[in-house]
mmCIF file of C-alpha atoms in Angstrom:
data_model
loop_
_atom_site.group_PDB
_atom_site.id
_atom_site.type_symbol
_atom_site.label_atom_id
_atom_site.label_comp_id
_atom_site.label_asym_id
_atom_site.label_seq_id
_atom_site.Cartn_x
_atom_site.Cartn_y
_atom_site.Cartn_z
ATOM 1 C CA UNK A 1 15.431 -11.299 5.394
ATOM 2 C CA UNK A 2 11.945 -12.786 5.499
ATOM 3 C CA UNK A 3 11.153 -11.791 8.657
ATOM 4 C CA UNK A 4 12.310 -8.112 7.523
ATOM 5 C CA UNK A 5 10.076 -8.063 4.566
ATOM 6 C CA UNK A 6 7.095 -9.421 6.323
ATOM 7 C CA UNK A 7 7.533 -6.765 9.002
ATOM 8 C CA UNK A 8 7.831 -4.109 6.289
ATOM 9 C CA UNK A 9 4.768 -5.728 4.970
ATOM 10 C CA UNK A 10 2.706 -4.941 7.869
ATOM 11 C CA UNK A 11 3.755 -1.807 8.261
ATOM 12 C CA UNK A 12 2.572 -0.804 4.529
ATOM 13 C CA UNK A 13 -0.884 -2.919 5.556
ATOM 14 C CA UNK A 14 -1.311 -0.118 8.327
ATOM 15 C CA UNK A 15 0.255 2.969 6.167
ATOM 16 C CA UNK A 16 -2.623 1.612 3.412
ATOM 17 C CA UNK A 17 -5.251 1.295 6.306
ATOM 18 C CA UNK A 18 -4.522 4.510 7.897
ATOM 19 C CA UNK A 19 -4.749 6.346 4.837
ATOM 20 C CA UNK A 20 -8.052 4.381 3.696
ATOM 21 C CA UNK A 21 -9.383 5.301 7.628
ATOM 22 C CA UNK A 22 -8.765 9.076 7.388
ATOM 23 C CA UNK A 23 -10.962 8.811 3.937
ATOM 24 C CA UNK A 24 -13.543 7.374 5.532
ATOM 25 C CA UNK A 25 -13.560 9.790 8.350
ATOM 26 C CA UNK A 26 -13.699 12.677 5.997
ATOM 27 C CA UNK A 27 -16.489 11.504 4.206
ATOM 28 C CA UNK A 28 -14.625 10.382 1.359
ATOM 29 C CA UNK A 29 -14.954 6.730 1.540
ATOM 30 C CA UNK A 30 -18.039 4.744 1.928
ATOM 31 C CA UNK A 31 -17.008 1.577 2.029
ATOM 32 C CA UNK A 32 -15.632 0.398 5.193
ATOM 33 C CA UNK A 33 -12.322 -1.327 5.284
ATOM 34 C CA UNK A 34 -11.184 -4.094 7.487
ATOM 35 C CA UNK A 35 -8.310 -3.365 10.404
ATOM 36 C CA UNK A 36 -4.668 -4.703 9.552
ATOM 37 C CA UNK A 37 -4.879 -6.952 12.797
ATOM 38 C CA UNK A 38 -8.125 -8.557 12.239
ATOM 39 C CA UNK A 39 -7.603 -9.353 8.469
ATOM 40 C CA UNK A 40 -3.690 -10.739 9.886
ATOM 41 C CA UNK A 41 -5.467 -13.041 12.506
ATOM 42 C CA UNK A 42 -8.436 -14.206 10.181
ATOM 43 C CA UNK A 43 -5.714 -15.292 7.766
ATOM 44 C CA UNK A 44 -3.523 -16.900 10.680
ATOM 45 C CA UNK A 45 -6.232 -18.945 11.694
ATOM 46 C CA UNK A 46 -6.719 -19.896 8.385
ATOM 47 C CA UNK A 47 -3.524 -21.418 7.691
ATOM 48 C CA UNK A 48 -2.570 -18.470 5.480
ATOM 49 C CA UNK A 49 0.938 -16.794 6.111
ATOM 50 C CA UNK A 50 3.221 -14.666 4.462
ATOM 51 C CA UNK A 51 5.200 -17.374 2.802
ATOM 52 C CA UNK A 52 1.999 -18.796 1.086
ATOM 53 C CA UNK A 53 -0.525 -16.742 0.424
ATOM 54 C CA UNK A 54 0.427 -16.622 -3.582
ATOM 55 C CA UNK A 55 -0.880 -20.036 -3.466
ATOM 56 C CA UNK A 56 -4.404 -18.546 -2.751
ATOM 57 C CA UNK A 57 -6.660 -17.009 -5.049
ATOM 58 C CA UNK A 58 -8.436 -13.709 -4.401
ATOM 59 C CA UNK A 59 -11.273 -15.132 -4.401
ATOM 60 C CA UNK A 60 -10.354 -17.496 -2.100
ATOM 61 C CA UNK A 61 -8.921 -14.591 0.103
ATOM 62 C CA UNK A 62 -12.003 -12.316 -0.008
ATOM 63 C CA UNK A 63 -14.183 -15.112 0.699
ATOM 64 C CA UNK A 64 -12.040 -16.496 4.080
ATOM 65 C CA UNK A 65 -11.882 -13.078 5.122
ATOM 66 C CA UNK A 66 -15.637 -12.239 4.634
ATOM 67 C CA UNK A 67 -15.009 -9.253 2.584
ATOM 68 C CA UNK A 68 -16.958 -7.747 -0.427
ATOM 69 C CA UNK A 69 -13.239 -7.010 -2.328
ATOM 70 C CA UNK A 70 -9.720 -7.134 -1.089
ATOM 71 C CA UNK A 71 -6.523 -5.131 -2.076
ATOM 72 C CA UNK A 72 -3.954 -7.312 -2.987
ATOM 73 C CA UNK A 73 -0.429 -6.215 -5.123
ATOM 74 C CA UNK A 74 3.055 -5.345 -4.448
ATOM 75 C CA UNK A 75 5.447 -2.162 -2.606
ATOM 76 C CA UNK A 76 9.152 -2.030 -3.564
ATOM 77 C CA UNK A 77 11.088 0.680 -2.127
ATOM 78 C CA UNK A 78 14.628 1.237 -2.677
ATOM 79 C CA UNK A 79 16.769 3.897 -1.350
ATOM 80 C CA UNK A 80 19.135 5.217 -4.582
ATOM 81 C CA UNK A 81 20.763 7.690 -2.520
ATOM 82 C CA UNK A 82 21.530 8.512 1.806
ATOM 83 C CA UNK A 83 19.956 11.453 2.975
ATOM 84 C CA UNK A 84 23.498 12.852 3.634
ATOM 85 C CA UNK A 85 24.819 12.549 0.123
ATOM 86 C CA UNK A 86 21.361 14.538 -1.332
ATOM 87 C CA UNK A 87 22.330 16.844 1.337
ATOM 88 C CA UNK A 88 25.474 17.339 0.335
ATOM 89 C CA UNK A 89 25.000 17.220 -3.926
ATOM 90 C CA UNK A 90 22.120 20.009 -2.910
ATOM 91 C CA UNK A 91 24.876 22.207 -0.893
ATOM 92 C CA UNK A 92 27.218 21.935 -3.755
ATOM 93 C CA UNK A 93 25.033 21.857 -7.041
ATOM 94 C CA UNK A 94 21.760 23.135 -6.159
ATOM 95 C CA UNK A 95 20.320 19.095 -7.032
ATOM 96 C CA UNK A 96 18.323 17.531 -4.592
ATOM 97 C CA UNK A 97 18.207 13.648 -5.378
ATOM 98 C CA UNK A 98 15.967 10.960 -4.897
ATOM 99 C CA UNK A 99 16.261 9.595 -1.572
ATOM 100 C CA UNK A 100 13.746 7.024 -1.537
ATOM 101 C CA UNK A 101 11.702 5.557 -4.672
ATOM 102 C CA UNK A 102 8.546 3.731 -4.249
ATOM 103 C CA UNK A 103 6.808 1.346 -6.966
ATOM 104 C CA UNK A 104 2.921 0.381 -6.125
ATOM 105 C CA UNK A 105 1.409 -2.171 -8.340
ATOM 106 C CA UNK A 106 -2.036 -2.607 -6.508
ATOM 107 C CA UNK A 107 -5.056 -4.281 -7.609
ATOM 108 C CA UNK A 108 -8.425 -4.362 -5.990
ATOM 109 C CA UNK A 109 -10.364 -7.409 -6.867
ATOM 110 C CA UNK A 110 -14.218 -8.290 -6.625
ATOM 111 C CA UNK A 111 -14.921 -10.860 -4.207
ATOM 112 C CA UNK A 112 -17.672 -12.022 -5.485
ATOM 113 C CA UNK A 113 -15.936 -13.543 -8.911
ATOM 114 C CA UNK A 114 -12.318 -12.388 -8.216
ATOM 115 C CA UNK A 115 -12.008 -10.063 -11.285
ATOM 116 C CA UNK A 116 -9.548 -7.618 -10.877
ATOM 117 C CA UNK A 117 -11.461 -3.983 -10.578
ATOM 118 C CA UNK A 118 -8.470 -1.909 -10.374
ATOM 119 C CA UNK A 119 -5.235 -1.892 -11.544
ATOM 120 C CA UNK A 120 -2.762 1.123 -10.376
ATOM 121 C CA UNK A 121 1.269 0.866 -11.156
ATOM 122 C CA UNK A 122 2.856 4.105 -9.964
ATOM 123 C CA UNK A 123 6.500 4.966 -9.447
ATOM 124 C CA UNK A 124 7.009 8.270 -7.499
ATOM 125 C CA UNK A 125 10.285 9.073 -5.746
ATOM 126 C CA UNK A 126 10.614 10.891 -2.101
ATOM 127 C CA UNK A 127 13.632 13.616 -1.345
ATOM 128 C CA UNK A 128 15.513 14.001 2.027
ATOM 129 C CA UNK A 129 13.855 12.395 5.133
ATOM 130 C CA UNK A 130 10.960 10.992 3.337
ATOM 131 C CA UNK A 131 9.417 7.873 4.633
ATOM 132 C CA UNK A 132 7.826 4.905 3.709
ATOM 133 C CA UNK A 133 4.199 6.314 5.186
ATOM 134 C CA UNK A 134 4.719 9.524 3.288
ATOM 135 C CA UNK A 135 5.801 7.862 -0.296
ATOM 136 C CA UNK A 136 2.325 5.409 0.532
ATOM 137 C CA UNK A 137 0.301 8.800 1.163
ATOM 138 C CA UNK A 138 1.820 10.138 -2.203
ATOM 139 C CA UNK A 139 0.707 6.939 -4.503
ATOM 140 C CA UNK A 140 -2.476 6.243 -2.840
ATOM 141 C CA UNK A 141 -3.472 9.660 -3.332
ATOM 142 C CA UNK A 142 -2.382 9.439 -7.248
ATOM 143 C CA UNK A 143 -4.130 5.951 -6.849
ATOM 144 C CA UNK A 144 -7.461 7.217 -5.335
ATOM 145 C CA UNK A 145 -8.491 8.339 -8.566
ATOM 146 C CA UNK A 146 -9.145 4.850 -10.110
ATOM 147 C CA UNK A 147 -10.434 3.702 -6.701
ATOM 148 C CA UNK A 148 -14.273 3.346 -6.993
ATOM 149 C CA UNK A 149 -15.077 3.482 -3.265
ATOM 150 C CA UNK A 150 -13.775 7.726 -2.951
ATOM 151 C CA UNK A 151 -15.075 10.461 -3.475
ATOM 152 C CA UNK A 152 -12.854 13.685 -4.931
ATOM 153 C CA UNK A 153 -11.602 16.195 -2.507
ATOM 154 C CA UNK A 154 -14.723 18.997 -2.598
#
């Protein structure tokens, strides 16, 4: 079970990365943002893992990782419903339910005295075949609004 949440974990670092890149390449970011790998083997060498990183600070984080801020917070997904039952309740009732829910509760914090900058807690739910990249895309682009480093879509 560890093991399975630290993988997902990595997968939402690079979701979150490859939506910040594609910002950046559009002009819409200008802040730079650190690869998934490099930050994971800066923090490996560091002693940091999975298991205890709450035991660092932000600060502490940013300032391993040579970084001007960092985003730090939490992804829960859950799955209330198979994409064969939303199928089937859409066939026979015209209701297409939730197949997959995400919760974001992100923060970006200042490394320079760890105060939290931004604060974003989002719930939005996915229908039929959605995935865990495509509920990230949803919230960070509801979250990209409160994030000082983007620019709006012109």
């Amino acid at each position: 079970l560890a093991e399975m949440n630290e993988d997902e974990s990595i997968n939402i670092q690079n979701a979150m990365f490859a939506w910040f890149l594609t910002r950046r390449q559009q002009g819409r970011m200008w802040v730079d943002v650190q690869d998934v790998s490099t930050t994971n083997a800066i923090l490996a060498r560091n002693g940091i893992t999975y298991d205890n990183m709450a035991k660092y600070s932000p600060q502490e984080i940013a300032k391993i990782l040579e970084v001007d801020a960092i985003v730090k917070g939490t992804f829960d997904t859950d799955k209330p419903m198979s994409d064969g039952a939303s199928l089937a309740l859409g066939v026979l009732v015209g209701f297409w339910g939730a197949t997959n829910k995400a919760t974001i509760n992100m923060f970006i914090y200042n490394a320079a005295d760890g105060r939290a900058i931004v604060n974003y807690n989002k719930t939005v739910a996915g229908s039929v075949g959605s995935t865990t990249d495509q509920l990230i895309n949803i919230v960070m682009r509801k979250a990209s609004r409160r994030i000082p480093y983007t620019k709006p879509k012109v």
